[in-house]
PDB file of C-alpha atoms in Angstrom:
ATOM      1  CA  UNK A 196     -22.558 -24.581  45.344  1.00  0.00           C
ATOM      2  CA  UNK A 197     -24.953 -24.792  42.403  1.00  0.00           C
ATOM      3  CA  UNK A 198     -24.165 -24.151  39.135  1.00  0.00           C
ATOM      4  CA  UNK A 199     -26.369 -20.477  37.798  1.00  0.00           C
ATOM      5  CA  UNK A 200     -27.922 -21.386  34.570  1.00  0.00           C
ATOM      6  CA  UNK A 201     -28.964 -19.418  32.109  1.00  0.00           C
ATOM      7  CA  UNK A 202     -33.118 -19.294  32.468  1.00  0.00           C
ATOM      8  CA  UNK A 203     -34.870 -21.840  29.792  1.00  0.00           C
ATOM      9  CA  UNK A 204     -38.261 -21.137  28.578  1.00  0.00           C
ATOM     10  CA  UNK A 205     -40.400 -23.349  26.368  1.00  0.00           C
ATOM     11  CA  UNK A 206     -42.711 -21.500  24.480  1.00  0.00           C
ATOM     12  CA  UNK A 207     -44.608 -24.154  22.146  1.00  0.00           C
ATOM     13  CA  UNK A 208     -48.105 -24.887  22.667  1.00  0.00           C
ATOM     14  CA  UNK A 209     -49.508 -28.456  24.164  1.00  0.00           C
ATOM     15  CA  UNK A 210     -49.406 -31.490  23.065  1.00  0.00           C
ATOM     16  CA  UNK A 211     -45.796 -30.631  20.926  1.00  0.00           C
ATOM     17  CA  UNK A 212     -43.934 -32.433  23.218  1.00  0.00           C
ATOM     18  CA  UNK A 213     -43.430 -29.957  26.477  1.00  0.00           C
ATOM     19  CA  UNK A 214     -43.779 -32.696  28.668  1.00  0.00           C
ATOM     20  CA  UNK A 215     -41.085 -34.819  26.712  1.00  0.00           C
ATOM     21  CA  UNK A 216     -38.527 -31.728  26.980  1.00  0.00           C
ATOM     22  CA  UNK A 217     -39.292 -30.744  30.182  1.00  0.00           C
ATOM     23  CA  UNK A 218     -38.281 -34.612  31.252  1.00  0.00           C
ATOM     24  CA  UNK A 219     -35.010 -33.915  29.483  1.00  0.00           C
ATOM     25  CA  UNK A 220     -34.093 -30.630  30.961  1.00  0.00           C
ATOM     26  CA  UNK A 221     -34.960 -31.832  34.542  1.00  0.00           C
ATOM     27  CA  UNK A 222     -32.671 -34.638  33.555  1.00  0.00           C
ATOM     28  CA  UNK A 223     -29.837 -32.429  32.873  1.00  0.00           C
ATOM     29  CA  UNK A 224     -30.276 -30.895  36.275  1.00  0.00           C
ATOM     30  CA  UNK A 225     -33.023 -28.151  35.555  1.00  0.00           C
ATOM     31  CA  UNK A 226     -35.707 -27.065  37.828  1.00  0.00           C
ATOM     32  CA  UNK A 227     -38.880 -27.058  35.877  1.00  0.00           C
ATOM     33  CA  UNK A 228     -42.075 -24.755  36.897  1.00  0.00           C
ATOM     34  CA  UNK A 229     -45.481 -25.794  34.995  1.00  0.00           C
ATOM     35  CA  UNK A 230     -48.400 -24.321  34.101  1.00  0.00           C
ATOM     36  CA  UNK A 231     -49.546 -21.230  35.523  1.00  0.00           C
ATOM     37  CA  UNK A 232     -53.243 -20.118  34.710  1.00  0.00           C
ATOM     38  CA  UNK A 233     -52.676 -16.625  36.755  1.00  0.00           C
ATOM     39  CA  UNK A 234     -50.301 -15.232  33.791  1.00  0.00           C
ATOM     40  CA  UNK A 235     -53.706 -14.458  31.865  1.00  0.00           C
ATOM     41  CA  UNK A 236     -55.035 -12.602  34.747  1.00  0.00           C
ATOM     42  CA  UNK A 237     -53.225  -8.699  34.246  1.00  0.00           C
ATOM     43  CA  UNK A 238     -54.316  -6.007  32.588  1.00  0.00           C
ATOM     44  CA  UNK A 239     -51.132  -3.491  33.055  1.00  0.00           C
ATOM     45  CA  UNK A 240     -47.999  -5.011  31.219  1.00  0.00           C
ATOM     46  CA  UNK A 241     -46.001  -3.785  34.647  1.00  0.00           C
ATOM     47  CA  UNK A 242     -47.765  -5.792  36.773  1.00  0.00           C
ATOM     48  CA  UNK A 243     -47.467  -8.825  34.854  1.00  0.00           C
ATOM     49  CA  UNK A 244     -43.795  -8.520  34.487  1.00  0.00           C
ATOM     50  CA  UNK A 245     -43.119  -8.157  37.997  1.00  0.00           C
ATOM     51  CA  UNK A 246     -45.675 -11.327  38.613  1.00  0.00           C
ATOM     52  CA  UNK A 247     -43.214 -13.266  36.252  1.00  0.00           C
ATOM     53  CA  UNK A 248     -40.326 -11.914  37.930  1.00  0.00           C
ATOM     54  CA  UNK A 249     -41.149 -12.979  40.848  1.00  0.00           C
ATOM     55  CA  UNK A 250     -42.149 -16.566  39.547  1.00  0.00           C
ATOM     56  CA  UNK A 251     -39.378 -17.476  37.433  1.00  0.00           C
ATOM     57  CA  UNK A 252     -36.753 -16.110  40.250  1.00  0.00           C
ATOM     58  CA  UNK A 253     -36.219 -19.467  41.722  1.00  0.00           C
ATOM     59  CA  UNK A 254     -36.882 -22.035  38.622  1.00  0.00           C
ATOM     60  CA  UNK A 255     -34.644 -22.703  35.829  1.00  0.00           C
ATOM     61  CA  UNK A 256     -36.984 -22.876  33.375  1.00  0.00           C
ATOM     62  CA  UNK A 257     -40.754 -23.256  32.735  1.00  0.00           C
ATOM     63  CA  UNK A 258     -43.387 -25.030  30.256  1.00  0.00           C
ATOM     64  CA  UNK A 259     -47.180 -25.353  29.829  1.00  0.00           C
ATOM     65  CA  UNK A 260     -49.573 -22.909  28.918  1.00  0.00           C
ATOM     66  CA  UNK A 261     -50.333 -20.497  29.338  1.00  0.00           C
ATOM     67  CA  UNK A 262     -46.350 -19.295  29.451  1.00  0.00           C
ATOM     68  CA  UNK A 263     -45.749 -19.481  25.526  1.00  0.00           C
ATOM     69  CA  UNK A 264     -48.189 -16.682  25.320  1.00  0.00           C
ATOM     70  CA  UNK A 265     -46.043 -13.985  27.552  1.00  0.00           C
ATOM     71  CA  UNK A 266     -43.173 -14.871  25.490  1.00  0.00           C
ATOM     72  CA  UNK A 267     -42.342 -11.351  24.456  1.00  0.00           C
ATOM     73  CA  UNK A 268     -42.578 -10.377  28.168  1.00  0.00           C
ATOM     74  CA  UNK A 269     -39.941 -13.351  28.988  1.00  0.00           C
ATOM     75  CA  UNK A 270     -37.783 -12.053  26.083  1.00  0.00           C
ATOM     76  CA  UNK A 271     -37.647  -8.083  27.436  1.00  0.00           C
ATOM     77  CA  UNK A 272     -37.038  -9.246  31.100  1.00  0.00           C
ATOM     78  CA  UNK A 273     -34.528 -11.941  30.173  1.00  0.00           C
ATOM     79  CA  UNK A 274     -33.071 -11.057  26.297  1.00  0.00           C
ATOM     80  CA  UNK A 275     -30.029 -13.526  27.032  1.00  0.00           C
ATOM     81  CA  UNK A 276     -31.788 -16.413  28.334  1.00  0.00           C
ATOM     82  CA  UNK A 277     -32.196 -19.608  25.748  1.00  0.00           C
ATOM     83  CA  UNK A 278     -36.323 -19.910  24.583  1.00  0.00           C
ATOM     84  CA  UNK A 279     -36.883 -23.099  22.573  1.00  0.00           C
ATOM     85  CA  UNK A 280     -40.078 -23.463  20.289  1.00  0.00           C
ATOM     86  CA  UNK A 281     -41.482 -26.885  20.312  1.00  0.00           C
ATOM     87  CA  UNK A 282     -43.718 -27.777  17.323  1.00  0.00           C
ATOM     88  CA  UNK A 283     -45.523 -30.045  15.937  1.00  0.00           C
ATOM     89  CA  UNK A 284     -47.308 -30.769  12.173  1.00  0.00           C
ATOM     90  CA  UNK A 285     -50.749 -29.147  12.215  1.00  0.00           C
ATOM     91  CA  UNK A 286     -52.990 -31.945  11.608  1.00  0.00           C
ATOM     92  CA  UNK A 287     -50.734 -34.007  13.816  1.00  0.00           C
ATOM     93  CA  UNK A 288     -51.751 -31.391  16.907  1.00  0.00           C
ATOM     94  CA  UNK A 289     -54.755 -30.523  16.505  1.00  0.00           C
ATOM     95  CA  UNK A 290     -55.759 -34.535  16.149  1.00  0.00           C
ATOM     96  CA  UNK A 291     -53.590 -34.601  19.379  1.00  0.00           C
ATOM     97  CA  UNK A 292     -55.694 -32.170  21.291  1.00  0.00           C
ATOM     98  CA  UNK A 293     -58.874 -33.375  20.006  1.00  0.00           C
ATOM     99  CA  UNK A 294     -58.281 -36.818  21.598  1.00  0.00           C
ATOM    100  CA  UNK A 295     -57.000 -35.795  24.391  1.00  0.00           C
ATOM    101  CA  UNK A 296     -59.489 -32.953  25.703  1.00  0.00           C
ATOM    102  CA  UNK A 297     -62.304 -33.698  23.698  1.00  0.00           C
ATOM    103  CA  UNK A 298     -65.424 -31.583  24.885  1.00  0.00           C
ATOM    104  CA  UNK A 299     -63.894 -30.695  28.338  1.00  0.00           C
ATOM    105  CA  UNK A 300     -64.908 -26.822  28.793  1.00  0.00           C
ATOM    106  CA  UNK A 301     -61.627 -25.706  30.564  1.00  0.00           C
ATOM    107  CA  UNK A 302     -61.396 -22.522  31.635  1.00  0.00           C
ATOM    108  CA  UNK A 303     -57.906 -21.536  30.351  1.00  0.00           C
ATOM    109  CA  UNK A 304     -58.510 -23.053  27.012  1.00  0.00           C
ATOM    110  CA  UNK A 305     -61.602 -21.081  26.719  1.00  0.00           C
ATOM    111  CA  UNK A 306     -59.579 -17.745  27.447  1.00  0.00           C
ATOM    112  CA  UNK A 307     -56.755 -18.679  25.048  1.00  0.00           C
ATOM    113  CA  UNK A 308     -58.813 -20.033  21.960  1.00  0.00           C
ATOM    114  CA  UNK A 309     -62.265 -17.633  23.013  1.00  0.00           C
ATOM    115  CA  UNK A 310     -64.325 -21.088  22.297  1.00  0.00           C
ATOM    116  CA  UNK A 311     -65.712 -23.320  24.741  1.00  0.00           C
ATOM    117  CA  UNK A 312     -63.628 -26.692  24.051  1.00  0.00           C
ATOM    118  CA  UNK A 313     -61.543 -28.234  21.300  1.00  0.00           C
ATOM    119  CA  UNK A 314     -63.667 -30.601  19.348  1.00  0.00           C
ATOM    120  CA  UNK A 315     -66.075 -28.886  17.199  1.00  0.00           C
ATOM    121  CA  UNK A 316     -63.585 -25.869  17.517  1.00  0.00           C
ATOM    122  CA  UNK A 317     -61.226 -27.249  15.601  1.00  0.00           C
ATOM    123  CA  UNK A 318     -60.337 -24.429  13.217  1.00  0.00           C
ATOM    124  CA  UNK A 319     -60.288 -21.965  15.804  1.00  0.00           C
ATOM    125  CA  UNK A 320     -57.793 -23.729  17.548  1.00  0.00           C
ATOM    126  CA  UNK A 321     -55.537 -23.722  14.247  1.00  0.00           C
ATOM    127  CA  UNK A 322     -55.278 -20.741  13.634  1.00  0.00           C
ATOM    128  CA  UNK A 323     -54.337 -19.991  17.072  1.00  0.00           C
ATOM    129  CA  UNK A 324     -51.811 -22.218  16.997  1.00  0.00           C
ATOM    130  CA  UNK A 325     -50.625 -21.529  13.639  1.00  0.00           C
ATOM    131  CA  UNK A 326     -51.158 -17.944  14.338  1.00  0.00           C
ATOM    132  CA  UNK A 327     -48.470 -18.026  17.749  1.00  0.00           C
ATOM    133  CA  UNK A 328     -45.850 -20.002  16.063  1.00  0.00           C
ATOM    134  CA  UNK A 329     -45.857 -17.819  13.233  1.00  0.00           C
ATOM    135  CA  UNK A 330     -45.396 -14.807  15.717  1.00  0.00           C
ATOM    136  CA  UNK A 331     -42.533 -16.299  17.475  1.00  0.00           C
ATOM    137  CA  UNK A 332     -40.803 -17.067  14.600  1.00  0.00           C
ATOM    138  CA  UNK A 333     -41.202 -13.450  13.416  1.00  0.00           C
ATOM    139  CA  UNK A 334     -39.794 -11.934  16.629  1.00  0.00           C
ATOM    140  CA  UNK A 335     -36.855 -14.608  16.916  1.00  0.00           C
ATOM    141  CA  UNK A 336     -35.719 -14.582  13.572  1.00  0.00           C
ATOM    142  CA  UNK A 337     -31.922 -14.173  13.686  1.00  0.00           C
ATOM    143  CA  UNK A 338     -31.230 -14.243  17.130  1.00  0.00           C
ATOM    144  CA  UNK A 339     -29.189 -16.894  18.677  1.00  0.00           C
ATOM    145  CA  UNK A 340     -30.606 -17.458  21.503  1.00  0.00           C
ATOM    146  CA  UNK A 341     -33.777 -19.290  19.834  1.00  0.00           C
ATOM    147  CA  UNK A 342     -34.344 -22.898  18.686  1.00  0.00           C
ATOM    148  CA  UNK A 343     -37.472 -24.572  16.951  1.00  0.00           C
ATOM    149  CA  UNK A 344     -37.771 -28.232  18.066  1.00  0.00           C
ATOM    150  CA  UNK A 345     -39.939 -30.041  15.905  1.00  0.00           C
ATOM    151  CA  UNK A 346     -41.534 -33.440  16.283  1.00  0.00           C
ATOM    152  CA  UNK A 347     -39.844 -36.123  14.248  1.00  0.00           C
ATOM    153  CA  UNK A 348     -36.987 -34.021  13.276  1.00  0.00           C
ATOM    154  CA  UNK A 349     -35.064 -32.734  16.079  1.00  0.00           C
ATOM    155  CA  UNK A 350     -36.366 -33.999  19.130  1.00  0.00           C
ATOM    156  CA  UNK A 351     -33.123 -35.212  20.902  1.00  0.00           C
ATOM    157  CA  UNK A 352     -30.469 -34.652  23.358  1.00  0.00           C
ATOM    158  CA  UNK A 353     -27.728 -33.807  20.999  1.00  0.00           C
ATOM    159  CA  UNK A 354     -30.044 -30.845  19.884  1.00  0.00           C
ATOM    160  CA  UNK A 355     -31.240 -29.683  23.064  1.00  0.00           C
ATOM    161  CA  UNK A 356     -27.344 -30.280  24.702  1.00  0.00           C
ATOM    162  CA  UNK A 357     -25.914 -28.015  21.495  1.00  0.00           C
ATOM    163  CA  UNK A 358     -28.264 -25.255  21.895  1.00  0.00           C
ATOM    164  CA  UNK A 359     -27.561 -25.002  25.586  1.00  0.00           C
ATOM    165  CA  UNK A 360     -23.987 -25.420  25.829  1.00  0.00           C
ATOM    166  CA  UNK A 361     -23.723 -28.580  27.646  1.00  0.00           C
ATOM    167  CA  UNK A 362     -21.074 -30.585  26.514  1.00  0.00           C
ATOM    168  CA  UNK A 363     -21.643 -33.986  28.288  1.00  0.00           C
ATOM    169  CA  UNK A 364     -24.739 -35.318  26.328  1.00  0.00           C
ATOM    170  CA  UNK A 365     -26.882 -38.105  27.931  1.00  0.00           C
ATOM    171  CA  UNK A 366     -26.305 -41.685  26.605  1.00  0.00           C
ATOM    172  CA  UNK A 367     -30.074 -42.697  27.120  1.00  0.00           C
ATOM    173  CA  UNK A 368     -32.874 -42.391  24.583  1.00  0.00           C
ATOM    174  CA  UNK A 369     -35.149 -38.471  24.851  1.00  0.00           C
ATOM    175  CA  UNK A 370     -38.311 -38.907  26.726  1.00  0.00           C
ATOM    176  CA  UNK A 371     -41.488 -39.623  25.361  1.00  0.00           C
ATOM    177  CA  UNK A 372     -45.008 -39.919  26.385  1.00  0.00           C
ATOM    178  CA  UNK A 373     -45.837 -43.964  27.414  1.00  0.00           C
ATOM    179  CA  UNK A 374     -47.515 -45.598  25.153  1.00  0.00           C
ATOM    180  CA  UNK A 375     -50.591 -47.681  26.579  1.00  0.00           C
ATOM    181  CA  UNK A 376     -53.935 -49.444  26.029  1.00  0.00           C
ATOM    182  CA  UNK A 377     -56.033 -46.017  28.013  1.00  0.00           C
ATOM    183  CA  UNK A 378     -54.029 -43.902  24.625  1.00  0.00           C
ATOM    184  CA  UNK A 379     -56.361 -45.853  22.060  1.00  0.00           C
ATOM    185  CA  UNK A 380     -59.881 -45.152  23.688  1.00  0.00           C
ATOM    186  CA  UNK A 381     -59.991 -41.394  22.821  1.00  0.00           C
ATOM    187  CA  UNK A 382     -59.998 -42.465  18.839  1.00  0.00           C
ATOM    188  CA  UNK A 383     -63.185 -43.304  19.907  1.00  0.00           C
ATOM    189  CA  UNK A 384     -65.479 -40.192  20.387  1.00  0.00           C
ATOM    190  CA  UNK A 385     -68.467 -41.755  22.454  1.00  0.00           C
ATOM    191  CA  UNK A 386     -65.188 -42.007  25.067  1.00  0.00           C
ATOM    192  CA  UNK A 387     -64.159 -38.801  24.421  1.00  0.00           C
ATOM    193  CA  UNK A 388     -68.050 -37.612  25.063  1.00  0.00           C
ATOM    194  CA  UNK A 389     -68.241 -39.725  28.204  1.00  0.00           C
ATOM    195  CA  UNK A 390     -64.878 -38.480  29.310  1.00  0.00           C
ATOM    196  CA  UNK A 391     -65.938 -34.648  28.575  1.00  0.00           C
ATOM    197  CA  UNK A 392     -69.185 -35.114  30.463  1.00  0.00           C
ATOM    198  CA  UNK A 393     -67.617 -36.349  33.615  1.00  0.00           C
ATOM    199  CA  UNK A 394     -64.846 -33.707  33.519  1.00  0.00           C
ATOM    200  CA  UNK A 395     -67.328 -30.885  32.960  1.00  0.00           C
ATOM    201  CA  UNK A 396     -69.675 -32.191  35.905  1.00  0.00           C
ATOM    202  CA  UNK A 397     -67.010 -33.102  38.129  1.00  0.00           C
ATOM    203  CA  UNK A 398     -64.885 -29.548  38.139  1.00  0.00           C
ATOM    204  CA  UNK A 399     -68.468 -27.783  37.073  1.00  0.00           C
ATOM    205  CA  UNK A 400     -67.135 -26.506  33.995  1.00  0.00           C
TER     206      UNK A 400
END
């Protein structure tokens, strides 16, 4: 029979290390659900509660935008589940998210940050960013069933094992993105325009 766990929801923006953590849960025997661009679709607060009932019933936990953004939703249909805030240094992200979507006009980006695209947009995207982890913060301050993992700091195991009562931590290093030659070309920006231009034509963007 499987073990119940208490529901796990990440609620830090891309490119802080959600992929990374939701490695390590799924190696601790969580069921991970992604991204899910729907959640921004509701009007009526009742209707988007039952829509997240009804996707979180069978997952553990879940990470990717646009879920970090429903958080308070999350919180009043699950106050004792465990939501972690993953972070990152400011400059650190936004550099992050500039190299890695560039000029690509996605939709759900352009709903969250109400700008087409990233680069050129960079201080809109800040202060959402900013703006969100403040708010979270704010509305978890004192209660115990919160953590703030932060790149560089806290990004391990022991951490993650603590704050969810797991005894038996992992032996093995905490995942990380790979590191390869394709992760140096987006310093470049007539790659990241190339890149941007294909993306945009090729999902008509």
């Amino acid at each position: 029979m499987d073990i119940i766990k208490t529901k796990v929801f990440i609620i830090g923006f891309h490119k802080t290390g959600t992929t990374s953590l939701e490695e390590a849960l799924k190696n601790l025997g969580y069921r991970v659900y992604g991204g899910d661009k729907h959640l921004l679709d509701f009007k009526s607060k009742s209707r988007l509660q039952e829509y997240l009932k009804k996707k979180t019933l069978n997952w553990d936990a879940v990470q990717d935008m646009p879920w970090p953004l429903v958080f308070k939703d999350l919180y009043e249909i699950y106050p004792e589940a465990k939501f972690i805030l993953t972070k990152r240094e400011t400059d650190n992200w936004i550099r992050s998210v500039v190299k890695y979507f560039a000029r690509i006009r996605i939709p759900l980006h352009r709903k969250i940050y109400n700008v087409p695209c990233a680069e050129g947009h960079e201080k809109r995207y800040v202060e959402v960013y900013e703006n969100h982890n403040r708010e979270v913060l704010e509305f978890f301050n004192n209660k115990p069933n919160f953590l703030m993992m932060e790149q560089g700091k806290n990004f391990d195991y022991k951490t993650l094992c603590n704050f969810l009562d797991i005894a038996q931590i992992p032996s093995g290093d905490f995942p990380h993105a790979r590191n390869n030659k394709k992760r140096t070309l987006p310093n470049y920006k007539i790659y990241r325009d190339l890149r941007s231009l294909y993306w945009n034509f090729k999902k008509r963007y």
